[in-house]
Structures are given as structure tokens and as C-alpha cells.
Coordinates of C-alpha atoms in Angstrom, one line a residue:
X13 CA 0.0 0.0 0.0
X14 CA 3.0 2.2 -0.4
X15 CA 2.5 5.1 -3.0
X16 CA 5.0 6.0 -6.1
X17 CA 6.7 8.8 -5.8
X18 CA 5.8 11.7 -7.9
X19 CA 8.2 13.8 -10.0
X20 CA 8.7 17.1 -8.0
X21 CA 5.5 19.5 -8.9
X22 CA 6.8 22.8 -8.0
X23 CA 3.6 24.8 -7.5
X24 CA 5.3 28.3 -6.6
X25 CA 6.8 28.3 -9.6
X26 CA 4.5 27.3 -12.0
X27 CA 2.4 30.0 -10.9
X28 CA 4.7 32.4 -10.4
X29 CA 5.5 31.4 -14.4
X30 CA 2.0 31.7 -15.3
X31 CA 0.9 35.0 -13.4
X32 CA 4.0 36.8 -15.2
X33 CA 2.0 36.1 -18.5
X34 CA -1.6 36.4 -17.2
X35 CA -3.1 38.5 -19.9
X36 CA -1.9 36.3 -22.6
X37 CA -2.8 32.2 -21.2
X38 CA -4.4 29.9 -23.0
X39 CA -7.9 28.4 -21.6
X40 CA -5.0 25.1 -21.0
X41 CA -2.8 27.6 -19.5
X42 CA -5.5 28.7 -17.8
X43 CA -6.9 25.4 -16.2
X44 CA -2.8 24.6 -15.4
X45 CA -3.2 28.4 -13.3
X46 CA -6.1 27.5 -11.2
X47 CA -4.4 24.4 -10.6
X48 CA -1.7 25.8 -9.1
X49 CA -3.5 28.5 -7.3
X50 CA -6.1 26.2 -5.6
X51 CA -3.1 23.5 -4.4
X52 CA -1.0 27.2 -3.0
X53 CA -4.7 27.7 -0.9
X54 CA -5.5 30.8 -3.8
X55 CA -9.2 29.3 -4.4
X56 CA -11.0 32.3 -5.0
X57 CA -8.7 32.6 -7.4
X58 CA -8.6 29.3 -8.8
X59 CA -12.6 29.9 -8.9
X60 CA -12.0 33.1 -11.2
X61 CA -9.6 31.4 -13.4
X62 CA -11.5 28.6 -14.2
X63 CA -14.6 30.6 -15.4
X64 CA -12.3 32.5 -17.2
X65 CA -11.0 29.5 -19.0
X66 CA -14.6 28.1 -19.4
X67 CA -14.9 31.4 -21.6
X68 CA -12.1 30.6 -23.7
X69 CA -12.6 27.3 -24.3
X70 CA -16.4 28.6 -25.7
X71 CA -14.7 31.3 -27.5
X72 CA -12.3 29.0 -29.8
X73 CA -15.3 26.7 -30.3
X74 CA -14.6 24.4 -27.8
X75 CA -17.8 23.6 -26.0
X76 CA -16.9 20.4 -24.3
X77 CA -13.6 21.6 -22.9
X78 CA -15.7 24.1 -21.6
X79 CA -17.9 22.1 -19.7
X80 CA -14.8 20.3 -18.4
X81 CA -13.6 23.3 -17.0
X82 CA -17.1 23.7 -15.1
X83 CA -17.2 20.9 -13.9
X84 CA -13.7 21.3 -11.8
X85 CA -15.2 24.7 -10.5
X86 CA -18.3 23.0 -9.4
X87 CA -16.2 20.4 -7.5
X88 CA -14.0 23.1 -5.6
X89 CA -17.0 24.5 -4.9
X90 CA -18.5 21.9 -3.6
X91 CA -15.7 21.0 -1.7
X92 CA -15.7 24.4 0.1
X93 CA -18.8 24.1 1.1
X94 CA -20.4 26.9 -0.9
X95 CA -23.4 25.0 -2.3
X96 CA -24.9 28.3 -3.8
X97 CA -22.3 29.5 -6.3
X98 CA -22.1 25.7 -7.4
X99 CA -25.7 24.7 -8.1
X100 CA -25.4 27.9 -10.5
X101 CA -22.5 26.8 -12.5
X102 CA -24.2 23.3 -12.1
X103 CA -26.9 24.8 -14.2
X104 CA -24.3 26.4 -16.7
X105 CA -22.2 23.5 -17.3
X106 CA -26.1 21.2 -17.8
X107 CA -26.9 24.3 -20.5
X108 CA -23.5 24.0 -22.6
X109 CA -24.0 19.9 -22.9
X110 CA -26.9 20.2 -23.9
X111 CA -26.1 22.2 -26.8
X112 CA -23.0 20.6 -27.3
X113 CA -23.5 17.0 -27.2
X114 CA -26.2 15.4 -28.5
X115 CA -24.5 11.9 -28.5
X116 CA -24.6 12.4 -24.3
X117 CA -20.4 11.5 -24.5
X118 CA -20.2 13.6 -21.3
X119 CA -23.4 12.5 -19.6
X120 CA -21.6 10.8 -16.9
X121 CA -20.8 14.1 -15.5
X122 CA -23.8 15.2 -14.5
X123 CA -24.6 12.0 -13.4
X124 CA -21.8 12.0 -10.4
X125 CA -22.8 15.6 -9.9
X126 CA -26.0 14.7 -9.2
X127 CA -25.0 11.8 -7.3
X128 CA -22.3 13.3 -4.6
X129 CA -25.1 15.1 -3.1
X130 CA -27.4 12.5 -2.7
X131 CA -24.7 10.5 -1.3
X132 CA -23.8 13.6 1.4
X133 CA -26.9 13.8 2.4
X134 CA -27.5 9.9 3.1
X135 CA -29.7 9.0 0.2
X136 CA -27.2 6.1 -0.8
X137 CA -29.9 4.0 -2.7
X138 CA -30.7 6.9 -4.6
X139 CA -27.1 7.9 -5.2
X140 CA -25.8 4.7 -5.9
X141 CA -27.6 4.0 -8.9
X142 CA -26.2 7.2 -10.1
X143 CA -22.2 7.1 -9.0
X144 CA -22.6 3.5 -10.6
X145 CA -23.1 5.1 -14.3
X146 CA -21.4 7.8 -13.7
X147 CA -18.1 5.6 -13.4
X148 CA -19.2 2.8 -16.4
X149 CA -19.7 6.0 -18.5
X150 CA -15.8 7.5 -17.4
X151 CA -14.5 4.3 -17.6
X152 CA -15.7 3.8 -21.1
X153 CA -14.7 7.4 -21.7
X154 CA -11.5 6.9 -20.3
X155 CA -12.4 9.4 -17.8
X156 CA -9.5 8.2 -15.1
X157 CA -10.8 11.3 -13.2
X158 CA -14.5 11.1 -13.1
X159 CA -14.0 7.3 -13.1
X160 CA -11.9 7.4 -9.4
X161 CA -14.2 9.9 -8.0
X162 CA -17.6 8.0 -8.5
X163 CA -15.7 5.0 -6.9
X164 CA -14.8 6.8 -4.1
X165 CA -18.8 7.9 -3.4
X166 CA -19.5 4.7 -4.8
X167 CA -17.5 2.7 -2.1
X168 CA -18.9 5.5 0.6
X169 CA -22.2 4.7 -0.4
X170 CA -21.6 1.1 0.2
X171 CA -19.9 1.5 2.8
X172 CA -23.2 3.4 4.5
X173 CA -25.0 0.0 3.6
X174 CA -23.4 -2.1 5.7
X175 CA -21.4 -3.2 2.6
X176 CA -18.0 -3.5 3.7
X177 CA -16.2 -5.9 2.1
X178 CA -17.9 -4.5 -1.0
X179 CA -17.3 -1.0 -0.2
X180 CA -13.3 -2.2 -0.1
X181 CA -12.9 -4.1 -3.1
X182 CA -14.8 -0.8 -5.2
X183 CA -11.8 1.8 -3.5
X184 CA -8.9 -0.4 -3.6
X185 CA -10.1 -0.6 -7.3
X186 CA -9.7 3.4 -7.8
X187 CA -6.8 3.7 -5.3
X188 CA -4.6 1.8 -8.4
X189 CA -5.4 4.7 -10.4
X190 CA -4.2 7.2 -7.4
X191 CA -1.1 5.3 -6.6
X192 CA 0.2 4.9 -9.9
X193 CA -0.3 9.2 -10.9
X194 CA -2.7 8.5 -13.3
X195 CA -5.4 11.2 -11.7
X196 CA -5.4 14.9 -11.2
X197 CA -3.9 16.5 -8.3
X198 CA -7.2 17.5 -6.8
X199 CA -8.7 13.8 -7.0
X200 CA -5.6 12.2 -5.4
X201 CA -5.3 14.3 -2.4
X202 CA -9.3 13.6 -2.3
X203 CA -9.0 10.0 -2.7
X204 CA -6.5 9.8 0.3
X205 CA -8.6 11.8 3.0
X206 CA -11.8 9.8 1.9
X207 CA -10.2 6.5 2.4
X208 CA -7.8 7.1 5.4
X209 CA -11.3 8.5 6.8
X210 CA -13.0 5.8 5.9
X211 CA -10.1 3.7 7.7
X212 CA -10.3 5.7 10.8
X213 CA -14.4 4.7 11.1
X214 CA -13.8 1.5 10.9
X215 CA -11.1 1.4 13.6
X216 CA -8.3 -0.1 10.8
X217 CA -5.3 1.5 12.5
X218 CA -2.7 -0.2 10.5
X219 CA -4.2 0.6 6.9
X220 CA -5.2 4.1 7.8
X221 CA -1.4 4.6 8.7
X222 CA -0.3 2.8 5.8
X223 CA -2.8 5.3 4.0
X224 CA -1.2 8.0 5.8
X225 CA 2.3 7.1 5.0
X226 CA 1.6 7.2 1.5
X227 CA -0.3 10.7 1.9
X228 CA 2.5 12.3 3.7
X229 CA 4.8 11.2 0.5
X230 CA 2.5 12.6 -2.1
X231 CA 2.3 15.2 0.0
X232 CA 6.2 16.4 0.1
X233 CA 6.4 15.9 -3.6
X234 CA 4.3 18.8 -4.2
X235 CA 6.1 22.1 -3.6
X236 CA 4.3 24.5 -2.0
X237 CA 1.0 22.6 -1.5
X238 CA -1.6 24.0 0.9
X239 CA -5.0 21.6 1.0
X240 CA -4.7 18.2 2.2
X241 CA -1.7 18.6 3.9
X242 CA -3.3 19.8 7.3
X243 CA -6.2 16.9 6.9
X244 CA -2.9 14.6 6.3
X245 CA -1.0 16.1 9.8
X246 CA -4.7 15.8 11.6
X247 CA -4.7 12.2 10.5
X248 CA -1.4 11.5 11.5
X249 CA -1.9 13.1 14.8
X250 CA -4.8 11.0 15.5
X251 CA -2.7 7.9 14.7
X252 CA 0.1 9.1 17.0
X253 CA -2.0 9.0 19.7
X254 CA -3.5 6.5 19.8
X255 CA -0.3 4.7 19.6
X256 CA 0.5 6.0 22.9
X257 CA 3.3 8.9 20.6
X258 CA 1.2 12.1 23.2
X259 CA 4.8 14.2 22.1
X260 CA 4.5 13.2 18.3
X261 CA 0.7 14.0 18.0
X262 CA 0.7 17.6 19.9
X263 CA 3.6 18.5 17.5
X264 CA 1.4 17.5 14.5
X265 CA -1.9 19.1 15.9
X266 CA 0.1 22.6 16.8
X267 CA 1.4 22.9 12.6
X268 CA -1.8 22.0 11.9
X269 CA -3.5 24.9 14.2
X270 CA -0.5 27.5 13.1
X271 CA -0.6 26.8 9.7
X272 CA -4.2 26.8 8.2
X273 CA -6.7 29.5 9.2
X274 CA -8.9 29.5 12.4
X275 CA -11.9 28.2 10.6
X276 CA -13.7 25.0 8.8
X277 CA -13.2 21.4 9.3
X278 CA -9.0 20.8 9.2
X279 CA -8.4 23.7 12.2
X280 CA -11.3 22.0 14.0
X281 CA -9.9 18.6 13.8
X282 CA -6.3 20.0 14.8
X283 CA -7.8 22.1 17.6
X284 CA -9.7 18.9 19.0
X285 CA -6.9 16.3 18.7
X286 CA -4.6 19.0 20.9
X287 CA -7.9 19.2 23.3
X288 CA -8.2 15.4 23.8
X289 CA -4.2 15.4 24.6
X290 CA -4.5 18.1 26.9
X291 CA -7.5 16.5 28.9
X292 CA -5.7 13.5 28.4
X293 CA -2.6 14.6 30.4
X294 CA -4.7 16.6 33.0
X295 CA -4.4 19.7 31.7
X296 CA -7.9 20.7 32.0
X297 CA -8.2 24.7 31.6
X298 CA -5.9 24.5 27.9
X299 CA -8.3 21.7 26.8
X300 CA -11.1 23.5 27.6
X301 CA -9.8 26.1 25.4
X302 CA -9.2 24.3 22.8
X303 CA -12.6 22.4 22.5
X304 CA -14.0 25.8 22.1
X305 CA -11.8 26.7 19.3
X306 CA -12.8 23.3 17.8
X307 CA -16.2 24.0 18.1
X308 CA -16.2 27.5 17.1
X309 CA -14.6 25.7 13.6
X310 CA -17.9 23.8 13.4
X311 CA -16.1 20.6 14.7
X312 CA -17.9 18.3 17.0
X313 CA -16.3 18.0 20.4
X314 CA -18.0 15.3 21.6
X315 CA -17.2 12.3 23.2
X316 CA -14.3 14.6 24.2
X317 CA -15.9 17.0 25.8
X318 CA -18.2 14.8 27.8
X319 CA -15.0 13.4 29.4
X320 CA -13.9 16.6 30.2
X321 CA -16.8 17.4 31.8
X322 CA -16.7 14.2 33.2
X323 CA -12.9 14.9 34.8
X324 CA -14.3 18.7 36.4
X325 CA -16.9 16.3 38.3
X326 CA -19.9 17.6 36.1
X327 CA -21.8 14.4 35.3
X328 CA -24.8 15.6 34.6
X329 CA -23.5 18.2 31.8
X330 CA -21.2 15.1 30.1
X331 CA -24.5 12.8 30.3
X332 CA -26.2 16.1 28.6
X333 CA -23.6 16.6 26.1
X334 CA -23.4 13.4 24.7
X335 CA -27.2 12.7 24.4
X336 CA -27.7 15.8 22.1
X337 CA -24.7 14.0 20.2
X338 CA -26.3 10.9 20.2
X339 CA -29.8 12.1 19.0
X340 CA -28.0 13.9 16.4
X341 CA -25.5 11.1 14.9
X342 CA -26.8 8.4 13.0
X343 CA -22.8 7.1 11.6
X344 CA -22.3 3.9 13.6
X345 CA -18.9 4.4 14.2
X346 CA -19.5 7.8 15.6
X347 CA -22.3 6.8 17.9
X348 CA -19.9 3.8 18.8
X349 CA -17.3 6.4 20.2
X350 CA -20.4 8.2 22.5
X351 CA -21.7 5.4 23.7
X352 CA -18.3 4.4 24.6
X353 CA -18.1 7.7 26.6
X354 CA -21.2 7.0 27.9
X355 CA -20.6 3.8 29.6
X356 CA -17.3 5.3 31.2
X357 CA -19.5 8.2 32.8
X358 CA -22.4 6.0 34.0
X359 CA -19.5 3.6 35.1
X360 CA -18.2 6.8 37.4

């Protein structure tokens, strides 16, 4: 499960290269920009440059490359959570196939777009059906891209079914395709964090550290990279602790915390692992702290903050705290973790 090492992708200076000839890019040069600017963390600017090569690509008669360029914006947009600006480039890319290909050779695309969300919001029979054509269409496309990303919902979806061994076979099946470079950029840093995630539900230690490993190398291969690389240190934090490595995980969590802004899911994660190590080690007030900086993020802080509560001899608030939790979650592996807490505070 070790990954290949990539040639050295120096992202400074490709887009140092390409913002020294910005008026004068092609809609390729273009896409090769917003590549570089969303991997630096530039993503409003990735945003911008995308549309603008979108344009091109319409202007030299292109329509289908256009589309392809929407479709990239859609998914960052997606990805940062900004639902809004997406459905309405969603509606511009569905315009532009429709006059553009009548044969429906890019009709999978849609069809994973339309699936993701479904998937998100737990309508996996619904979604299934959908990521399952999306990914026959890319593979008979030779759509390596599309094709690794519908697996990965795919084996999410799946995995949501109780499907496990299923839901195993489908990603290892994709992961061949992230291993060996074959995939954008954007998908493979993706692919890693779904699966290690996916690892870390299921309580598989050893593969999500394997996972890890091989995220961490992909990662360092990639000057300058911003996105993944805290989700890669929170994961690696998580794994150092619970190997017992309290030193090793804090010094993870606190690049993690420096590093990206105080805001959305990685800073949450990185400010909750370096709560649980403080309450952990008895440092109560700093962990405290630091499960209201998770929260603030939009993290959840449970079980931790139960057994906080727990350790300032506040029962009562800890059973509270994980029974709003618990009414809330329906993941089984997050409801195992609070009803794990659960038992060691009725236990008390």
C-alpha cells in the first residue's frame, strides 16, 4: 500500500511562471493556473480562473472543454462548502452539454454531480444507482478522473449500507489509479482523505497509517501545497495517539493549528486532537480552550468534551452533552465512540 513517488511538482513556480503572462494564457494555460492557485490555498482565485478559462474554451469553439472546466469549479465549490455559487455553475455546465453533445459523450458528469449530493446527504440507494453510471460511462470514456471519483462515493455509499467488504474491493479498485499518478492532483489528495477516513471509522489503525504514510509522500512531492496537507498532519496526529506517541501528535496538531486559518473542518480537527491530549494529560483549563476553538470551527467535540466534563466532576453536563450527540448522529462508528463515553461516565 506504499505510494510512487511523484516527480517534483513545483507549484510556486508554476504560478509564479504563469501570473507573469496572465493576460496572454491559453484556456490550457488557464486550467494549469487554477491548478496551481487552488493547491497554494488561492481558491478564489482558482474559482476566477476557471470561469475565465470556461470562456475561452467557448470562444475557440470548444464547448466540451468548456464544460470540463465547469465541472472542476463545481467540484471546488462543492468542496468548500459553498453550495450556492455551485448549483449555479451546475446549471451552466447542464446548459452547454446540452447544446453541445447530442451523442450524451459527457453525460456521466452530471450524473456524479447529481449523485455526490445525494450520497452527502445519506440518500445512498438513490445515489448509488447514479455514481454507478457515472463511473461505467468515465471508464468507457477513459475518464480516469471522473471514473476514481464516483468509486470513491460509490464505495462511501456502500460503505453506509453495511457493505464492507464491497465498499473495499470498489476503492482499492480506484486507489490503483491514485497510486500509480494517473489522476489529477485534486482527485488524489481527495481519494487519500476519503479513504484514510474511511479507515479511521472503521477502527483499521494499520491501513489508515499505511494510507497516511503514502499521503504524507505525495504530499512532500508537491512544492508548495496548501490543501490536504493539514487533513494529512490531523490524521497522522490521531494515529500518534493512539499509539501512545502524546509528544509526536501535539507537534502534529500545533502545525496543523499554526498553519491553516482558524476556521472549517482541518483547524477543527487539529484544535480537537490537541484538546483530547491536553485533557488527556490533566491539563484541563488548555483543553477546555481548545474544545471551544474546535467548536467555534464547526467541529464536534463530543465524546471529548463529555469526558472533560466528566474529569471537572460535572456528570450531569457530560450525560447532557453526549445525548444531544447521540440524538443527532446516526454514523455507527461515531455513535460507537459516545456510547463508549457514555458507559465510562455512568461507570463513574
Amino acid at each position: 500500500m506504499t505510494s510512487t513517488r511523484q516527480p517534483d511538482r513545483d507549484w510556486v513556480q508554476a504560478y509564479a511562471e504563469l501570473s507573469t503572462r496572465e493576460g496572454d494564457l491559453s484556456p490550457e494555460d488557464l486550467e494549469r493556473y487554477s491548478t496551481a492557485a487552488h493547491l497554494l490555498g488561492k481558491d478564489e482565485q482558482a474559482y476566477r480562473l476557471l470561469d475565465r478559462a470556461h470562456s475561452g474554451y467557448l470562444d475557440q469553439g470548444e464547448p466540451e472543454k468548456a464544460a470540463r472546466a465547469l465541472f472542476w469549479l463545481v467540484f471546488h465549490l462543492r468542496n468548500a462548502h459553498q453550495a450556492a455559487r455551485a448549483a449555479g455553475w451546475l446549471g451552466r455546465l447542464l446548459r452547454i452539454l446540452d447544446d453541445c453533445d447530442p451523442n450524451g459523450q459527457q453525460s456521466y458528469l452530471p450524473l456524479l454531480l447529481d449523485g455526490v449530493p445525494l450520497m452527502q446527504a445519506g440518500a445512498v440507494s438513490q445515489a448509488l444507482p447514479l455514481l454507478e453510471q457515472a463511473a461505467a460511462g468515465a471508464r468507457a470514456a477513459g475518464d480516469e478522473d471522473v471514473l476514481v471519483l464516483a468509486g470513491l462515493a460509490s464505495g462511501r455509499c456502500l460503505v453506509a449500507e453495511g457493505q464492507t467488504a464491497q465498499a473495499l474491493d470498489t476503492l482499492d479498485e480506484v486507489m490503483v489509479y491514485v497510486v500509480a499518478d494517473r489522476v489529477a492532483p485534486q482527485v488524489v489528495g481527495l481519494a487519500y482523505c476519503i479513504v484514510i477516513s474511511l479507515c479511521m471509522e472503521r477502527f483499521d489503525i494499520q491501513r489508515a497509517a499505511e494510507w497516511t504514510q503514502a499521503l504524507t509522500g505525495w504530499c512532500d512531492a508537491q512544492s508548495g501545497l496548501m490543501p490536504y496537507r493539514g487533513e494529512c498532519q490531523v490524521h497522522r496526529a490521531e494515529i500518534f495517539q493512539l499509539h501512545g506517541s502524546w509528544a509526536e501528535a501535539t507537534e502534529e496538531a500545533v502545525l496543523v493549528s499554526e498553519r491553516v486559518p482558524i476556521a472549517g473542518y482541518v483547524a477543527g480537527g487539529a484544535h480537537y486532537r490537541l484538546a483530547e491530549l491536553h485533557r488527556l494529560r490533566g491539563q484541563l483549563d488548555l483543553a477546555e480552550r481548545e474544545y471551544a476553538v474546535a467548536a467555534s470551527c464547526g467541529r464536534e467535540v463530543q465524546p471529548g468534551l463529555a469526558l472533560l466534563r466528566l474529569a471537572q466532576g460535572n456528570p450531569a453536563a457530560a450525560n447532557a452533552g453526549l445525548d444531544r450527540a447521540l440524538a443527532e448522529s446516526r454514523v455507527p462508528a461515531r455513535r460507537s465512540m459516545l456510547l463508549a463515553a457514555k458507559v465510562q461516565i455512568a461507570v463513574a
